[in-house]
Coordinates of C-alpha atoms and ligand atoms in Angstrom, one line a residue:
X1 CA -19.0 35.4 7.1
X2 CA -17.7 32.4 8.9
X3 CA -15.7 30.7 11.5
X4 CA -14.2 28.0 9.1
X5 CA -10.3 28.9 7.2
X6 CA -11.3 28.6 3.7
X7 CA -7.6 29.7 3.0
X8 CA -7.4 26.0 1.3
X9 CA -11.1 26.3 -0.9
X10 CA -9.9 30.0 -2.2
X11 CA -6.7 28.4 -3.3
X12 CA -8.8 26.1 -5.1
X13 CA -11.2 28.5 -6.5
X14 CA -7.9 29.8 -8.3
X15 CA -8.2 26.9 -10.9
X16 CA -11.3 25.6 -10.6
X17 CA -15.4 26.6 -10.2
X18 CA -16.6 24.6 -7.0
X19 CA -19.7 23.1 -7.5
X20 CA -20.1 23.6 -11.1
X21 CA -17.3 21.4 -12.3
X22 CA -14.4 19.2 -11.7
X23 CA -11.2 18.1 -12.6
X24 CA -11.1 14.2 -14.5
X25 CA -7.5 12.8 -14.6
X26 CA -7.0 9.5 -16.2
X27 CA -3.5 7.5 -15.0
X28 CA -1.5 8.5 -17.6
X29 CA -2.1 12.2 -16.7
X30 CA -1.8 11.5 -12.4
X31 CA 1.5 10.0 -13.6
X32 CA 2.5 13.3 -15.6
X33 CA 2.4 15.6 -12.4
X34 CA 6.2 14.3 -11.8
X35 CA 5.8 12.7 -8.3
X36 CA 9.2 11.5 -7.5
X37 CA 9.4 8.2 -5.8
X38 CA 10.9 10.5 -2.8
X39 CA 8.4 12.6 -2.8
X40 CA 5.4 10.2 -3.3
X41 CA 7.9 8.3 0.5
X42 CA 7.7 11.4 2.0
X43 CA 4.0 12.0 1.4
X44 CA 3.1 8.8 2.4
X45 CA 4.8 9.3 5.6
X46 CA 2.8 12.4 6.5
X47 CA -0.5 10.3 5.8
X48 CA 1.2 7.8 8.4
X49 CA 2.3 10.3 10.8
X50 CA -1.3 11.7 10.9
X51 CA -3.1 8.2 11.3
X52 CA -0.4 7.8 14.3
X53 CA -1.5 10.7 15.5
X54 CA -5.2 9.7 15.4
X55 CA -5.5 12.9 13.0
X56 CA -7.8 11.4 10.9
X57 CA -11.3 9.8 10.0
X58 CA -11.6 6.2 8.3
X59 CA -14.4 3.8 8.8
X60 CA -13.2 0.4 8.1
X61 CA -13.2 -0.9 4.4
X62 CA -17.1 -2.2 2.9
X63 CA -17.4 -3.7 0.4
X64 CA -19.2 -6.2 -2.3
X65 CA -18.8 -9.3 -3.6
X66 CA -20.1 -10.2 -7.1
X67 CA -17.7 -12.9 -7.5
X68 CA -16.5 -15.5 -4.4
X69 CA -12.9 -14.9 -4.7
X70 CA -13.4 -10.9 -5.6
X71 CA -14.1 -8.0 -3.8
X72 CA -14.7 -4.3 -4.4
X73 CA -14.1 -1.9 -1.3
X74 CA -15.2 1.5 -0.5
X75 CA -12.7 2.8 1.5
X76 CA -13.4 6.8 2.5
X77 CA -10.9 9.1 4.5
X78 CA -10.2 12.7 6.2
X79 CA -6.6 13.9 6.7
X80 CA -7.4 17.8 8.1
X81 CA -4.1 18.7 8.3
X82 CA -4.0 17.7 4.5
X83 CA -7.4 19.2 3.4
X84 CA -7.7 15.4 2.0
X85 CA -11.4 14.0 2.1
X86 CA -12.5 11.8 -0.3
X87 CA -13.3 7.7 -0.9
X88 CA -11.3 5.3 -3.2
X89 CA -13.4 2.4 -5.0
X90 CA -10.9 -0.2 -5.7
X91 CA -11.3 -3.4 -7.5
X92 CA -9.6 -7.1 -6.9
X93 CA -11.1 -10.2 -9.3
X94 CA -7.9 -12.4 -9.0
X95 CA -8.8 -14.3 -12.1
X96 CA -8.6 -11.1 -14.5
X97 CA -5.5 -11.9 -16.4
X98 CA -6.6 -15.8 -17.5
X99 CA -10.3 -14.6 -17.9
X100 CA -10.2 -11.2 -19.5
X101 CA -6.2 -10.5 -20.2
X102 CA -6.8 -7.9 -17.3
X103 CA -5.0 -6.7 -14.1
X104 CA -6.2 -7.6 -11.3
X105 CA -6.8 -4.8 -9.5
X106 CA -8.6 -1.4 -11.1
X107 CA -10.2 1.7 -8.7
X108 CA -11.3 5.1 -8.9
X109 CA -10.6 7.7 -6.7
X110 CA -13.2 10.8 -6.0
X111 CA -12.2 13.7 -4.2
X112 CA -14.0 16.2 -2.5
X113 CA -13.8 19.6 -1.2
X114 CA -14.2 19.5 2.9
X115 CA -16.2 22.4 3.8
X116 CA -18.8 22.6 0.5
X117 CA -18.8 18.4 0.0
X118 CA -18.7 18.8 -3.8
X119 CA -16.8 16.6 -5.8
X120 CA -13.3 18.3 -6.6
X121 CA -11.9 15.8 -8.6
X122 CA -12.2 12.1 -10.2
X123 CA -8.6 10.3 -11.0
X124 CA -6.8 7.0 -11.4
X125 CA -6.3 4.7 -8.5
X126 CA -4.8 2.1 -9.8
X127 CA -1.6 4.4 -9.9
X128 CA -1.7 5.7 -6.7
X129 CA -2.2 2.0 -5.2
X130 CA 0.7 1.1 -7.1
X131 CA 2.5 4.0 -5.4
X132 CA 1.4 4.4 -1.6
X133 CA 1.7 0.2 -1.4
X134 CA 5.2 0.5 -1.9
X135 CA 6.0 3.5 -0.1
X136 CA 4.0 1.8 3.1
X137 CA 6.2 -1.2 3.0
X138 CA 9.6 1.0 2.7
X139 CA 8.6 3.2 5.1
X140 CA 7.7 0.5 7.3
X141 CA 11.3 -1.5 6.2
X142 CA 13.0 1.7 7.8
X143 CA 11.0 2.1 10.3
X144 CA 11.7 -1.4 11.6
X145 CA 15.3 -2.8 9.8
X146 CA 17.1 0.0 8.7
X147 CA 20.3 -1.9 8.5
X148 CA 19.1 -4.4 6.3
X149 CA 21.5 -6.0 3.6
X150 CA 19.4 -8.7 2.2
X151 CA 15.2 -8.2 0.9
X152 CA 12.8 -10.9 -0.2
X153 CA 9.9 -10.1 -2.2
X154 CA 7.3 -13.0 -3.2
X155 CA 5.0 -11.9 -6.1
X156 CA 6.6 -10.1 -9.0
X157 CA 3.3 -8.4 -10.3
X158 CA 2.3 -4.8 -9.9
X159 CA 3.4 -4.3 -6.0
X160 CA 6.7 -6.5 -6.6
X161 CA 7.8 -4.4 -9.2
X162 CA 7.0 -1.1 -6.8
X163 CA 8.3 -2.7 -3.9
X164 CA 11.6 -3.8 -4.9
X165 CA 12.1 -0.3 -6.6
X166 CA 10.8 1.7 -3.5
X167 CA 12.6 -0.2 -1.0
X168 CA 16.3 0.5 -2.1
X169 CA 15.1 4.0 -1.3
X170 CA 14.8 3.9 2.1
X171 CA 16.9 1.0 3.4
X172 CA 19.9 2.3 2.3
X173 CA 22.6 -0.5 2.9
X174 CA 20.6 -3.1 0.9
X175 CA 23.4 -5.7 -0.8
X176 CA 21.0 -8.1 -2.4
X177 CA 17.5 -8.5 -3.5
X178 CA 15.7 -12.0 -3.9
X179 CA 12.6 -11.8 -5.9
X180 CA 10.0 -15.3 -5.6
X181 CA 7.0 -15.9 -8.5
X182 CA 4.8 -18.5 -9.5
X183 CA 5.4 -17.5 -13.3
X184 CA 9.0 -17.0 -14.3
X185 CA 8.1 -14.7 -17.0
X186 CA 6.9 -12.1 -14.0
X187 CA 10.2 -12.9 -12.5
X188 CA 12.2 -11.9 -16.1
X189 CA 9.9 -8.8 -16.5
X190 CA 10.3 -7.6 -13.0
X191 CA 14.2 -7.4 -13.2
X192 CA 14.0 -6.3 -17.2
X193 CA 12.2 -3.1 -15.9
X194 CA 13.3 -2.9 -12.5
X195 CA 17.0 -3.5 -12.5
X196 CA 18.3 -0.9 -15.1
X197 CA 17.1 1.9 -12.0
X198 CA 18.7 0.3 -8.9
X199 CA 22.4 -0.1 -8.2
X200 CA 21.3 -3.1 -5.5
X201 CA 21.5 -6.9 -7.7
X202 CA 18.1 -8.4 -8.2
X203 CA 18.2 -12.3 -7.7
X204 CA 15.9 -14.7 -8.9
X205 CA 15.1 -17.0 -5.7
X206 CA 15.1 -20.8 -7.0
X207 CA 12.3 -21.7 -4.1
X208 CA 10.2 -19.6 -1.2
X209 CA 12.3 -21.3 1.0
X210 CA 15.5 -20.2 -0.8
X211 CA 14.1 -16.9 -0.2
X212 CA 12.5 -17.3 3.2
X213 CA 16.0 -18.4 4.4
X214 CA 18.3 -15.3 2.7
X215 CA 16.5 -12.7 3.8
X216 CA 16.2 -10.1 7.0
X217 CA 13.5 -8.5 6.0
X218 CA 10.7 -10.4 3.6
X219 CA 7.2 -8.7 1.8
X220 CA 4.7 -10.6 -0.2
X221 CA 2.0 -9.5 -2.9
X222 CA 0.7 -12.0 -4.4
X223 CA -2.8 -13.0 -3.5
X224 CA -5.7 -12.3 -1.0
X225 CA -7.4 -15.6 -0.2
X226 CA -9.6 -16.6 3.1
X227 CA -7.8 -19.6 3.7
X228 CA -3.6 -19.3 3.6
X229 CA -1.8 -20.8 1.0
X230 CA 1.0 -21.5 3.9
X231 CA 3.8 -21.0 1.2
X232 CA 6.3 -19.9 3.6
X233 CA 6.6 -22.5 6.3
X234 CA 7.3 -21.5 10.1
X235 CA 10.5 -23.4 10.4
X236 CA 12.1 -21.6 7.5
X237 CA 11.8 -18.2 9.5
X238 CA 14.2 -17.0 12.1
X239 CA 14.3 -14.8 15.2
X240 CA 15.6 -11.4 14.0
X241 CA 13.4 -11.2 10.8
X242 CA 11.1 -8.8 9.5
X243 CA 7.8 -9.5 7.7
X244 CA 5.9 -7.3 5.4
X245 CA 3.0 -8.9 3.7
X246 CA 0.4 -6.4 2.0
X247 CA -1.2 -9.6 1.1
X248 CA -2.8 -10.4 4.6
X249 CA -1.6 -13.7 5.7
X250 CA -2.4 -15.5 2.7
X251 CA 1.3 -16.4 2.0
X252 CA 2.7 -17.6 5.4
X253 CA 2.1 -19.8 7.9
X254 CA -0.3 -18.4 10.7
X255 CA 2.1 -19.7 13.5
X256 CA 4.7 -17.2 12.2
X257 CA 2.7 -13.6 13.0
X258 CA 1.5 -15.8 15.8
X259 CA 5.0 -16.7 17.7
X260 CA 6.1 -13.0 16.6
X261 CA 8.1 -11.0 19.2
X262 CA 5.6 -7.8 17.5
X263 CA 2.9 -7.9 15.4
X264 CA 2.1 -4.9 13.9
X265 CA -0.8 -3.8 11.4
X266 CA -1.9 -0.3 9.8
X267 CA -5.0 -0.7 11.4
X268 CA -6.1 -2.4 14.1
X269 CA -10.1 -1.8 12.9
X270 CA -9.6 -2.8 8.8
X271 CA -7.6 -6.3 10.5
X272 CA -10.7 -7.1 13.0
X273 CA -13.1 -6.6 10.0
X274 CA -11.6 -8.9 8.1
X275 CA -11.3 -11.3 11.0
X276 CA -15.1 -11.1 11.1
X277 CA -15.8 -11.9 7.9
X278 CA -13.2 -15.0 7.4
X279 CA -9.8 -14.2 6.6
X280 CA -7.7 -14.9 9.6
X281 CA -9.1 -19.0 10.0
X282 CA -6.7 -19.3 12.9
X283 CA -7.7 -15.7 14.8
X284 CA -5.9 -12.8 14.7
X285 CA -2.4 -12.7 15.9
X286 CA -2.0 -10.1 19.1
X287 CA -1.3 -6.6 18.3
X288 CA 1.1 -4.6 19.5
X289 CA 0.4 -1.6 17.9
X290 CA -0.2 0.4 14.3
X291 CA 2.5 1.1 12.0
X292 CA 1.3 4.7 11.9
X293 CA 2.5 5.3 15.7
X294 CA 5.9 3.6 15.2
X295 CA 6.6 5.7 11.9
X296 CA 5.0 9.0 14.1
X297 CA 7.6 8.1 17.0
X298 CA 5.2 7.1 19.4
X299 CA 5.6 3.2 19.6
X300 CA 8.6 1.7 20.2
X301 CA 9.6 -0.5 16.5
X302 CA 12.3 -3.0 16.9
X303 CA 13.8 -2.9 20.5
X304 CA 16.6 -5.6 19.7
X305 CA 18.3 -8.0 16.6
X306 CA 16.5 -11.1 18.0
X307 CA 13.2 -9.7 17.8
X308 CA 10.8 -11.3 15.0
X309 CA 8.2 -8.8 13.5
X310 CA 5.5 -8.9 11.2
X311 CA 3.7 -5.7 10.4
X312 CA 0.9 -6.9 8.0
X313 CA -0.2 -3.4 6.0
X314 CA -3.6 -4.3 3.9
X315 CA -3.6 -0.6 2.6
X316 CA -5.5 2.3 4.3
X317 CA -7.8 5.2 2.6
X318 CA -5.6 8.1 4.5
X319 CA -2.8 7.1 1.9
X320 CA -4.9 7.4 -0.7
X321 CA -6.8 10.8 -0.4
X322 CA -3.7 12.6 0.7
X323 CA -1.7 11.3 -2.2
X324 CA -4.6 12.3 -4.2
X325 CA -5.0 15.5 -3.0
X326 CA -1.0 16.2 -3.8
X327 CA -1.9 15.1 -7.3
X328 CA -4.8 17.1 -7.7
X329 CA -3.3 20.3 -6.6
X330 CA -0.1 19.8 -9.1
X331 CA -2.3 18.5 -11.8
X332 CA -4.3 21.5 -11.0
X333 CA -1.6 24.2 -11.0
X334 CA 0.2 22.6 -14.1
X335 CA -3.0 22.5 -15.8
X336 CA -3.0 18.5 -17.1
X337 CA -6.7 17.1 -16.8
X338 CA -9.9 17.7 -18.3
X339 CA -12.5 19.4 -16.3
X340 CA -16.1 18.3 -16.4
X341 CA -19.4 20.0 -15.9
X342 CA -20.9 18.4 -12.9
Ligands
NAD401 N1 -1.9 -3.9 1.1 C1 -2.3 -3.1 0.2 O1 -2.4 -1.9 0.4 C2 -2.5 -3.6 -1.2 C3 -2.6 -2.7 -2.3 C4 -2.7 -3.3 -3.6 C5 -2.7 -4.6 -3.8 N2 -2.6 -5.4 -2.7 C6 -2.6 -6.9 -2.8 O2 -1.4 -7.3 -3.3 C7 -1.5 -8.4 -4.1 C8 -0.7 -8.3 -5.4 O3 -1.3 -7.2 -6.1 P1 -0.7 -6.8 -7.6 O4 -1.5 -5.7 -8.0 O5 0.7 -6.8 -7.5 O6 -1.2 -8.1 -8.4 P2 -0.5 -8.8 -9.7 O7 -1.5 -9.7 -10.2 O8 0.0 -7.7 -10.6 O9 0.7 -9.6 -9.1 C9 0.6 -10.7 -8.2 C10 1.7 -11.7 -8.5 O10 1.7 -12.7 -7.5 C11 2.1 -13.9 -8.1 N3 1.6 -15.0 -7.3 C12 0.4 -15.5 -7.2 N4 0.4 -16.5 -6.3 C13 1.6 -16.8 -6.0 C14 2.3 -17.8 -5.2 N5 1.6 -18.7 -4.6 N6 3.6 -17.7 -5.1 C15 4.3 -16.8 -5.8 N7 3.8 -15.8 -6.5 C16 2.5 -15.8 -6.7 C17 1.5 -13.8 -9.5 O11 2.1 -14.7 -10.4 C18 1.7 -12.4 -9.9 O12 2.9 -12.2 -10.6 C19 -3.0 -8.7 -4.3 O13 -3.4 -9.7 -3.4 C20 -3.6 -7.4 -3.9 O14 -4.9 -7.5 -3.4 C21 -2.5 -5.0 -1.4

């Protein structure tokens, strides 16, 4: 009847009627399909390894802008080798919590099957943000310091919690974390939740600088702003350091990414559009290459100690759908979700 291997769609059509319904799963019930936080690593990786590879499809992020300090983005993806196609929705109105007593961030996910284009499934993104975030910067940590002792992490919010959580996973001779927040209380809640599940000591940092200055390798997830808050100044970092921020640039000086040895990004089109529109004031730092092709093997990641890099990961779509998709066909096979008639 056809060229194409539906081998994936019958699989589907085992659990649910394609084009007459699909499956709704809230975030409680994409947190009940039992991802481990290795797993969700190891699945992230394969997004990362394909988007090395150039196995994918992912226009740059669009977006709207109701608000002048908030943004929604569409951000739709392919992953073949994953049967992943779909577009997450995702939310940021940094004045939520004093304004409504909200989070920040909130998103949808829709996902669709590849060879009919009907909706499959509509889930939770806020979850599988919270997840793939993480797992980017700790894949990334590995990729880039694998030795590290020491990690900084400024915000404490939603992605500090993950990060400092995810990252003891996969660099495995951390000694001491250093956590940095605006509000104390996000400090306290962070290691209340946080520090009962990791053997590595969580430290409250008494200043950025504090921090800046412990620290081999350093993430930030605090805020997304046009103009950089500068927080971290250039004199405080050192030659041998690596930089994480899933923040853009908002948090550290602009001369740091620019006097880096490497700067890295997850991809090199999502960086440029943002340059367009306003958020790198100073122009875009060179860059050497995507975090994708060092994690697939194909770039070279740190060549020596002194090297200073600073891979700046604003979050792609290919982590998203193929998370998704992992999510859907557990949630799928362990029968959690309510399916809708479409
Ligand atoms: N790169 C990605 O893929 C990705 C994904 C999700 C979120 N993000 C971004 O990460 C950031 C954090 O997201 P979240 O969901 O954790 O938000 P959140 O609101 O839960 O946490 C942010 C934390 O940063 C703290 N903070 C704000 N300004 C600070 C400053 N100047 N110094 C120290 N701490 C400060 C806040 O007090 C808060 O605790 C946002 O900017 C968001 O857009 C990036």
């Amino acid at each position: 009847m056809t060229d194409l291997d539906l081998s994936d769609r019958q699989w589907l059509s085992k659990f649910i009627e394609i084009g007459k319904e699909m499956l709704y799963l809230t975030q409680e019930e994409c947190k009940s399909v039992g991802l481990t936080i290795e797993e969700i690593i190891d699945i992230t990786r394969e997004a990362l390894i394909a988007h090395g590879k150039k196995e994918y499809e992912m226009p740059a992020k669009i977006g709207i802008h109701p608000l002048p300090e908030a943004f929604f983005h569409a951000m739709p993806a392919y992953v073949p080798s994953k049967h992943a196609a779909g577009i997450k929705w995702i939310e940021c109105f940094p004045k939520n919590q004093e304004r409504f007593n909200l989070l920040q961030t909130s998103g949808l996910l829709i996902l669709n099957d590849e060879y009919s284009g009907w909706p499959l499934a509509i889930m939770d993104a806020m979850w599988i943000t919270a997840m793939r975030t993480p797992a980017v910067t700790a894949l990334a940590a590995q990729a880039l310091h694998p030795d590290a002792e020491t990690f900084g992490m400024f915000g404490c919010g939603v992605q500090g919690r993950g990060h400092v959580e995810f990252i003891t996973y996969t660099l495995k001779k951390l000694k001491k974390i250093y956590i940095y927040d605006i509000r104390e209380k996000a400090m306290d809640e962070l290691i209340a939740e946080v520090q009962p599940r990791i053997d590595v000591e969580i430290v409250k940092g008494k200043s950025p600088e504090e921090v800046a200055k412990s620290c081999e390798v350093l993430s930030s997830a605090t805020v997304i702003l046009k103009t950089p808050l500068k927080v971290v100044k250039d004199e405080w970092i050192s030659k041998g350091q690596t930089i994480l921020p899933c923040d853009l640039n908002t948090f550290w000086d602009p001369l740091i990414a620019k006097r880096a040895d490497k700067y890295i990004v997850d991809s090199i089109e999502q960086h440029k559009l943002y340059e367009q529109i306003g958020y790198f004031p100073d122009g875009l730092p060179e860059i050497y290459c995507e975090i994708g092709e060092v994690i697939a093997g194909l770039k070279k990641g740190r060549e020596s100690k002194e090297e200073l890099i600073v891979n700046s990961n604003i979050g792609m779509a290919v982590e998203d759908v193929v998370l998704g998709r992992e999510i859907l066909n557990r949630a799928l096979t362990m029968g959690i979700g309510r399916k809708l008639p479409l």
